[in-house]
XYZ file of C-alpha atoms in Angstrom:
513
model
C 0.144 0.040 -0.052
C 2.586 2.496 -1.121
C 0.155 5.589 -1.429
C -1.957 4.735 2.049
C 0.175 7.278 3.938
C -0.575 10.018 1.332
C -4.156 8.909 1.535
C -4.245 9.491 5.425
C -2.757 12.891 4.937
C -5.217 14.007 2.539
C -7.933 12.633 5.114
C -6.411 14.712 7.925
C -6.237 17.859 5.916
C -9.587 17.643 4.218
C -10.977 17.128 7.936
C -9.227 19.858 9.396
C -9.881 22.406 6.912
C -13.089 21.615 4.840
C -16.566 21.315 6.659
C -18.594 18.398 4.968
C -21.545 19.851 2.924
C -24.474 18.472 5.424
C -22.760 20.630 8.213
C -22.324 23.487 6.005
C -26.410 23.114 4.716
C -27.237 22.894 8.587
C -25.304 26.233 9.239
C -26.689 27.855 6.452
C -30.100 27.020 7.296
C -29.697 28.341 10.882
C -28.353 31.446 9.485
C -31.339 32.055 7.491
C -33.748 31.192 10.364
C -31.755 33.962 12.476
C -32.849 37.247 13.163
C -30.927 40.159 11.471
C -28.963 42.589 13.691
C -28.608 40.428 16.748
C -25.481 38.937 18.491
C -26.233 35.493 17.027
C -26.624 36.723 13.322
C -23.278 38.457 13.816
C -21.552 35.357 15.327
C -22.928 33.389 12.364
C -21.753 35.556 9.959
C -18.329 35.407 11.054
C -18.615 31.522 10.931
C -19.896 31.520 7.493
C -16.684 33.966 6.485
C -14.378 31.723 8.612
C -15.634 28.433 6.889
C -14.962 29.838 3.421
C -11.349 31.282 4.695
C -10.396 27.954 6.144
C -10.960 26.254 2.638
C -9.397 28.851 0.588
C -6.278 28.925 3.012
C -6.219 25.303 3.486
C -5.602 25.623 6.995
C -7.514 24.523 10.175
C -11.118 25.664 10.762
C -10.897 25.754 14.309
C -7.207 26.255 16.240
C -8.108 23.090 18.533
C -7.905 20.285 16.403
C -8.849 17.835 19.032
C -8.190 14.302 19.642
C -7.495 12.460 16.101
C -10.118 9.582 16.478
C -10.183 7.301 13.667
C -12.944 4.290 13.042
C -11.443 2.030 10.516
C -13.156 -0.919 8.932
C -11.008 -3.593 7.110
C -11.369 -6.587 5.071
C -9.887 -9.868 6.549
C -6.395 -10.216 6.338
C -5.260 -6.826 6.225
C -2.809 -5.883 8.313
C -3.844 -3.227 11.047
C -0.332 -2.571 12.496
C 0.655 -1.541 9.305
C -2.487 0.844 8.807
C -1.638 2.257 12.444
C 2.221 2.744 11.767
C 1.171 4.989 8.325
C -1.669 6.822 10.072
C 0.913 7.973 12.922
C 3.220 9.144 10.154
C 0.544 10.945 8.356
C -0.402 12.824 11.493
C 3.239 13.535 12.419
C 3.422 15.492 9.178
C 0.109 16.925 9.479
C 1.084 18.488 12.461
C 4.450 19.995 11.138
C 2.556 21.226 8.308
C 0.320 23.261 10.455
C -3.044 21.409 9.795
C -3.198 19.777 13.218
C -2.481 21.647 16.371
C -0.141 19.837 18.728
C -2.613 18.337 21.433
C -1.128 15.449 22.859
C -0.171 16.081 26.540
C 1.320 13.687 28.969
C -1.318 13.648 31.843
C 1.205 13.456 34.775
C 4.132 15.628 33.363
C 1.849 17.888 31.157
C 4.668 17.998 28.664
C 3.284 18.305 24.833
C 4.702 15.775 22.694
C 4.889 18.079 19.833
C 3.754 15.893 17.002
C -0.094 14.540 18.247
C 1.454 11.240 19.015
C 1.818 9.621 22.605
C -0.188 7.228 24.846
C -3.491 7.066 23.391
C -2.852 9.393 20.992
C -4.531 9.487 18.194
C -7.401 7.043 19.192
C -8.045 3.721 16.865
C -11.042 1.801 16.587
C -10.780 -1.254 14.486
C -13.330 -3.466 13.260
C -13.423 -6.051 10.281
C -15.937 -6.191 7.759
C -17.015 -8.064 4.840
C -16.271 -5.205 2.153
C -13.134 -5.658 -0.185
C -11.889 -2.082 0.615
C -10.512 -0.326 3.811
C -12.924 2.580 5.223
C -11.247 5.092 7.154
C -13.404 7.947 9.239
C -12.068 10.627 11.143
C -13.395 13.149 13.528
C -11.471 15.933 15.000
C -13.547 16.968 17.958
C -12.054 19.649 20.105
C -11.742 19.990 23.836
C -14.307 22.572 24.353
C -17.103 20.602 23.174
C -15.618 17.387 24.681
C -15.780 19.074 28.081
C -19.923 19.337 27.749
C -19.852 15.938 27.022
C -22.470 14.207 29.585
C -23.577 10.855 31.138
C -26.659 10.281 33.267
C -27.568 7.386 35.116
C -31.303 6.861 35.320
C -33.528 7.220 37.670
C -32.342 10.936 38.441
C -33.731 14.296 39.247
C -32.751 16.750 36.436
C -32.361 20.745 37.206
C -35.334 22.315 35.341
C -37.122 18.915 34.625
C -37.873 16.897 37.649
C -37.772 13.451 37.756
C -36.232 11.145 34.701
C -37.076 7.795 34.781
C -35.841 4.512 32.668
C -38.210 5.031 29.740
C -38.099 7.183 26.583
C -39.390 9.934 28.248
C -36.681 10.292 30.600
C -34.251 9.864 28.291
C -36.100 12.796 26.435
C -35.759 14.794 29.368
C -31.608 13.634 29.528
C -31.191 14.977 26.170
C -32.664 18.347 26.643
C -30.990 18.941 29.948
C -27.699 18.215 27.836
C -28.229 20.710 25.334
C -29.179 23.097 28.268
C -26.196 22.330 30.191
C -23.862 23.074 27.174
C -24.664 26.824 26.903
C -22.307 28.460 24.642
C -19.410 26.496 26.227
C -19.208 23.879 23.266
C -19.704 26.972 20.885
C -23.250 26.270 19.691
C -25.059 25.930 17.533
C -23.930 22.173 17.808
C -24.636 18.749 17.194
C -25.150 16.013 19.506
C -24.806 12.033 19.516
C -26.400 10.138 21.757
C -26.014 6.679 23.285
C -28.878 4.874 25.172
C -27.501 1.970 27.411
C -24.344 0.092 27.321
C -21.873 0.485 30.241
C -20.064 3.836 30.989
C -17.517 3.089 28.497
C -19.537 1.903 25.503
C -22.524 4.227 25.789
C -20.038 7.108 25.183
C -18.525 5.317 22.547
C -22.187 4.875 20.681
C -22.991 8.361 21.392
C -19.919 9.270 19.353
C -20.730 6.949 16.646
C -23.868 8.867 16.129
C -21.693 11.702 15.113
C -20.809 9.867 11.912
C -24.049 9.865 10.938
C -25.270 12.490 8.138
C -27.314 15.465 9.612
C -30.138 14.685 7.158
C -30.738 10.669 7.538
C -33.774 9.331 9.036
C -33.340 6.611 11.751
C -34.714 3.427 11.211
C -36.111 2.884 14.757
C -39.372 4.634 14.916
C -39.206 5.540 18.513
C -35.813 7.345 18.019
C -36.724 8.920 14.966
C -39.110 10.411 16.995
C -36.911 11.286 19.774
C -34.708 12.925 17.274
C -37.339 14.973 15.850
C -38.756 16.016 18.894
C -35.005 17.156 20.550
C -34.574 19.448 17.056
C -37.988 21.237 17.443
C -37.987 21.996 20.964
C -34.261 22.373 21.612
C -34.154 25.348 19.674
C -37.000 26.946 21.674
C -34.412 27.174 24.776
C -33.318 30.527 23.209
C -29.551 29.655 23.853
C -28.403 30.498 20.363
C -25.144 30.533 18.593
C -22.206 31.197 20.947
C -24.882 31.170 23.826
C -25.972 34.846 22.723
C -29.341 33.985 22.752
C -31.438 33.325 19.518
C -33.221 30.938 17.260
C -30.410 28.385 16.184
C -28.981 26.214 19.399
C -28.947 23.000 18.264
C -28.320 21.889 14.320
C -28.506 17.928 14.364
C -29.636 15.164 17.102
C -28.585 11.353 16.524
C -29.525 8.689 18.911
C -28.492 5.222 19.230
C -29.491 2.409 21.343
C -27.609 -0.909 22.688
C -28.806 -3.241 25.540
C -27.757 -2.677 29.297
C -27.415 -4.323 32.443
C -30.295 -4.699 34.643
C -28.995 -2.595 37.127
C -27.518 0.483 35.180
C -29.167 2.649 32.624
C -26.913 5.344 31.194
C -27.902 8.029 28.754
C -24.613 9.272 27.230
C -24.206 12.667 24.874
C -21.400 13.492 22.987
C -21.743 17.057 22.249
C -19.982 18.881 19.117
C -19.337 22.252 18.236
C -20.383 23.869 15.204
C -17.144 23.191 13.603
C -18.331 19.858 12.918
C -15.251 18.167 11.442
C -15.556 14.628 10.176
C -14.779 12.721 7.004
C -14.465 9.520 5.621
C -12.866 7.492 2.716
C -12.945 4.203 1.180
C -9.226 3.008 0.448
C -7.891 0.092 -2.044
C -6.273 -2.298 -0.027
C -4.127 -2.915 -2.751
C -2.702 0.316 -3.683
C -3.289 2.405 -0.593
C -5.176 4.940 -3.088
C -8.792 6.802 -2.083
C -11.142 5.464 -4.254
C -14.405 7.221 -2.932
C -14.799 9.987 -0.163
C -17.710 8.922 2.326
C -19.097 12.507 2.677
C -19.950 14.854 -0.076
C -17.525 17.401 0.449
C -18.730 20.914 0.741
C -16.594 23.362 -1.969
C -16.738 26.806 -2.652
C -17.773 30.584 -1.257
C -21.566 29.544 -0.980
C -21.461 30.326 2.847
C -19.942 34.075 2.432
C -22.381 34.278 -0.593
C -25.422 33.077 1.442
C -24.670 35.711 4.210
C -24.366 38.453 1.789
C -27.861 37.549 0.698
C -29.238 37.756 4.005
C -27.674 40.813 4.863
C -29.313 42.377 1.821
C -32.842 40.760 2.939
C -32.811 43.188 5.980
C -30.143 45.559 7.202
C -28.899 44.846 10.506
C -29.366 47.003 13.875
C -26.849 49.344 14.681
C -24.673 48.458 17.658
C -22.391 50.613 19.679
C -18.771 49.749 18.311
C -15.639 51.111 20.542
C -12.193 50.795 19.423
C -9.527 50.242 21.863
C -5.795 50.277 21.850
C -3.425 48.887 24.687
C -2.594 49.760 27.337
C -6.543 50.270 28.338
C -7.442 52.429 31.147
C -9.898 51.903 33.849
C -12.340 54.719 32.595
C -12.243 53.085 29.074
C -13.533 49.758 30.576
C -16.116 51.470 32.706
C -17.640 53.067 29.721
C -18.145 49.651 28.021
C -21.359 47.744 28.339
C -22.863 44.376 27.539
C -23.518 44.079 23.759
C -21.210 46.609 22.676
C -18.642 45.597 19.988
C -14.943 46.147 20.902
C -12.384 46.244 18.471
C -8.792 45.836 19.894
C -5.453 47.046 18.098
C -2.080 46.934 19.372
C -0.531 44.464 21.847
C -2.353 41.241 23.133
C -0.987 38.311 24.969
C -2.435 34.792 24.885
C -2.837 32.643 28.110
C -4.526 29.584 28.705
C -4.437 26.909 32.061
C -0.824 26.492 32.455
C -0.295 30.152 32.363
C -3.072 31.113 34.992
C -1.602 28.492 37.096
C 1.587 29.711 37.103
C 0.887 33.374 37.489
C -1.068 32.913 40.605
C 2.438 32.214 42.085
C 4.772 33.878 40.006
C 5.547 37.397 38.232
C 4.571 37.877 34.643
C 7.472 38.084 32.288
C 5.791 41.345 30.475
C 4.328 44.360 32.042
C 0.392 43.333 31.847
C -0.954 46.737 33.448
C -4.009 47.604 31.097
C -3.554 45.119 28.794
C -5.470 42.142 27.225
C -5.362 38.534 28.048
C -6.691 36.185 25.222
C -7.950 32.494 26.113
C -6.116 30.982 23.039
C -3.984 28.230 21.951
C -3.005 29.117 18.442
C -1.415 26.810 15.650
C 2.003 28.361 14.807
C 4.487 27.799 12.447
C 8.167 28.716 12.402
C 9.873 29.900 8.970
C 13.434 29.728 7.794
C 14.221 32.810 9.393
C 13.078 31.498 12.961
C 9.928 33.706 12.921
C 6.587 32.353 14.047
C 3.349 32.997 12.043
C -0.092 32.575 13.524
C -2.236 29.562 11.208
C -4.994 29.652 13.479
C -5.846 31.671 16.679
C -9.593 31.141 17.851
C -10.786 31.372 21.400
C -10.351 28.712 24.117
C -13.317 27.878 26.438
C -12.885 30.492 29.384
C -14.721 28.843 32.407
C -11.556 26.709 33.042
C -9.859 30.131 34.088
C -12.784 30.939 36.562
C -10.515 29.777 39.630
C -7.702 32.097 38.548
C -9.250 35.081 36.303
C -10.568 37.527 38.873
C -6.969 37.092 41.148
C -4.727 37.483 38.075
C -6.461 40.272 36.582
C -6.226 42.324 39.910
C -2.486 41.254 40.835
C -1.415 42.373 37.301
C -3.626 45.218 36.359
C -5.106 43.321 33.291
C -8.203 45.377 31.975
C -9.805 42.908 29.324
C -9.966 39.197 29.013
C -11.061 37.567 25.722
C -12.403 33.887 25.342
C -15.066 32.050 24.714
C -18.478 30.863 26.910
C -18.287 33.266 29.172
C -17.126 33.236 33.028
C -18.587 32.827 36.489
C -19.639 34.854 39.682
C -16.399 35.291 40.879
C -14.612 36.390 37.919
C -17.961 38.977 37.414
C -17.266 40.284 40.893
C -13.376 40.882 40.151
C -14.676 42.795 36.931
C -16.563 45.279 39.139
C -14.085 45.521 41.977
C -11.159 46.204 39.502
C -12.692 47.794 36.378
C -12.577 44.859 33.777
C -14.281 43.470 31.145
C -15.209 40.300 29.454
C -15.188 39.863 25.721
C -16.730 36.881 23.702
C -14.684 36.169 20.616
C -16.471 33.603 18.262
C -15.653 30.150 19.082
C -14.128 28.164 16.492
C -13.292 31.421 13.905
C -9.670 30.643 13.810
C -9.126 31.883 10.390
C -11.097 34.946 11.051
C -8.628 35.664 13.943
C -5.923 34.520 12.583
C -6.142 37.634 10.023
C -6.353 40.424 12.667
C -3.211 39.056 13.862
C -0.035 41.052 11.961
C 3.120 39.920 13.657
C 4.002 37.809 16.442
C 6.402 39.864 18.924
C 7.309 37.044 21.041
C 6.767 34.185 23.107
C 7.307 33.140 26.785
C 7.117 29.414 28.241
C 7.140 27.288 25.201
C 8.235 24.419 27.509
C 4.654 24.351 28.371
C 3.838 23.629 24.801
C 2.607 25.715 21.814
C -1.165 25.973 22.779
C -0.232 26.590 26.421
C 2.625 28.960 25.756
C 2.156 33.168 26.532
C 2.299 34.448 22.829
C 2.596 38.237 22.318
C 0.427 39.445 19.408
C 0.298 42.513 17.511
C -3.226 42.653 16.408
C -5.280 45.067 14.293
C -9.193 45.216 13.995
C -9.747 42.109 16.656
C -13.596 42.383 17.169
C -15.322 40.538 20.001
C -18.663 41.259 22.138
C -18.874 42.319 25.751
C -20.694 40.010 27.618
C -19.532 40.959 30.993
C -19.139 44.293 32.216
C -17.491 46.187 35.216
C -21.212 46.752 36.117
C -22.345 43.265 37.483
C -23.900 42.423 33.947
C -23.484 39.098 32.353
C -25.132 38.131 29.086
C -24.426 34.420 30.212
C -25.832 34.350 33.413
C -28.925 35.975 31.516
C -28.935 33.318 28.928
C -28.478 30.583 31.509
C -31.586 31.694 33.832
C -33.853 32.200 31.105
C -32.857 29.253 29.267
C -33.638 26.979 32.638
C -37.219 28.624 32.509
C -37.936 27.534 29.311
C -36.085 23.839 29.883
C -38.812 23.853 32.702
C -41.596 24.105 30.304
C -40.547 20.513 28.775
C -41.153 18.830 32.301
C -44.348 17.162 31.431
C -44.706 13.726 29.782
C -44.191 13.467 26.055
C -43.970 9.945 25.364
C -46.078 7.458 26.997
């Protein structure tokens, strides 16, 4: 199979940079349904442009290229060890070429392998089948949406929905609750795969298997078909919306599978996937290793941006206050901002994620952060022949992980603005009030959109943490985000959570007999 490694490289690059046609269609429909002039409409417009830019630039749609997970069907007699070896080589090459972010981290030492290889990385699921070709499917599921996976053990009490029993109605409640709890932290509007039954491990695996189904397929099980249709109709009535900004589109796809269980156990496992739903598949000739067929229709061209422009022409968006800020930023400038303002940042910005926040709690910062901006981001970086770094992808990561640290670090170093996605909690909100700070929500997954605003990498500290966790110093121009938590105690995230919980309670009564 001389061409197999090259075929796997093509599969990885395509999965990372091009959304399949069924996913694009779902996003396009959401864009058409959303009210013009809203924060959600603005987010979907950015997403549409980002999808087209990623394809044009052959660069990652989202900087978090996740844990590469391969599902492989082989004819009897095919050497699976050779397949693993070639895929690992292709993974290393794609990482070196900036198509994948180095995401394999030693769980004990925190060291990043740098090439996406390590114990358990990538993930392989092999099965034999009676076909004469090799099928390889790949999903790249980022950490933000992976963290919003959830597993329920029935019977149980669910917030807003009451008792969920061991029946179809209890399952319905679990799925609705799973959508609610994801909010904007999983980069909604999203897709969910649901696994009913099994044990804790096989249930999650079944849920993830559902994500390989096409968005518009029909479940052959009549009960599950009705369940999927119910969830799609009613989850979008929760009002969570794109990025958790509120709006019409919260869920873009729901697929449910079922397997037998133990008498004592009844698990409902939900795998949440963001709008950047990166999964592809190929059939490969076992003799030559060449791709004979792509398993999903590949979405090509600039149809996303074209559809977005058409929507804008139908109805002009409402005017929204736009404020341009240049770091260092004063407390007076921050106190003038309110939830809903669009902030455009020019000048210097610093990235910081989990490792840096933990470090800064007990150490001094390597640069002056007074009046400056911290961006929750783990970019994809490439070094040129002159030793200079260039940004290949740079969208926000989920901010809530920094909740234990953020307020203290802002006060300690005089940081005035934090950028991320999904919002933060009460501790940070209180610190914003006391210190004079603001939280800005960038559009999750829009890694190409934000990479284009980064004009130069000024430097880097803590490369020993790994590229995603290092502290990058970036010169930006026209970096736009929305104020969702201000210095006056207002939080859009808390408001949407409260409203969606109230709406969730409307689905408490039984539906399926």
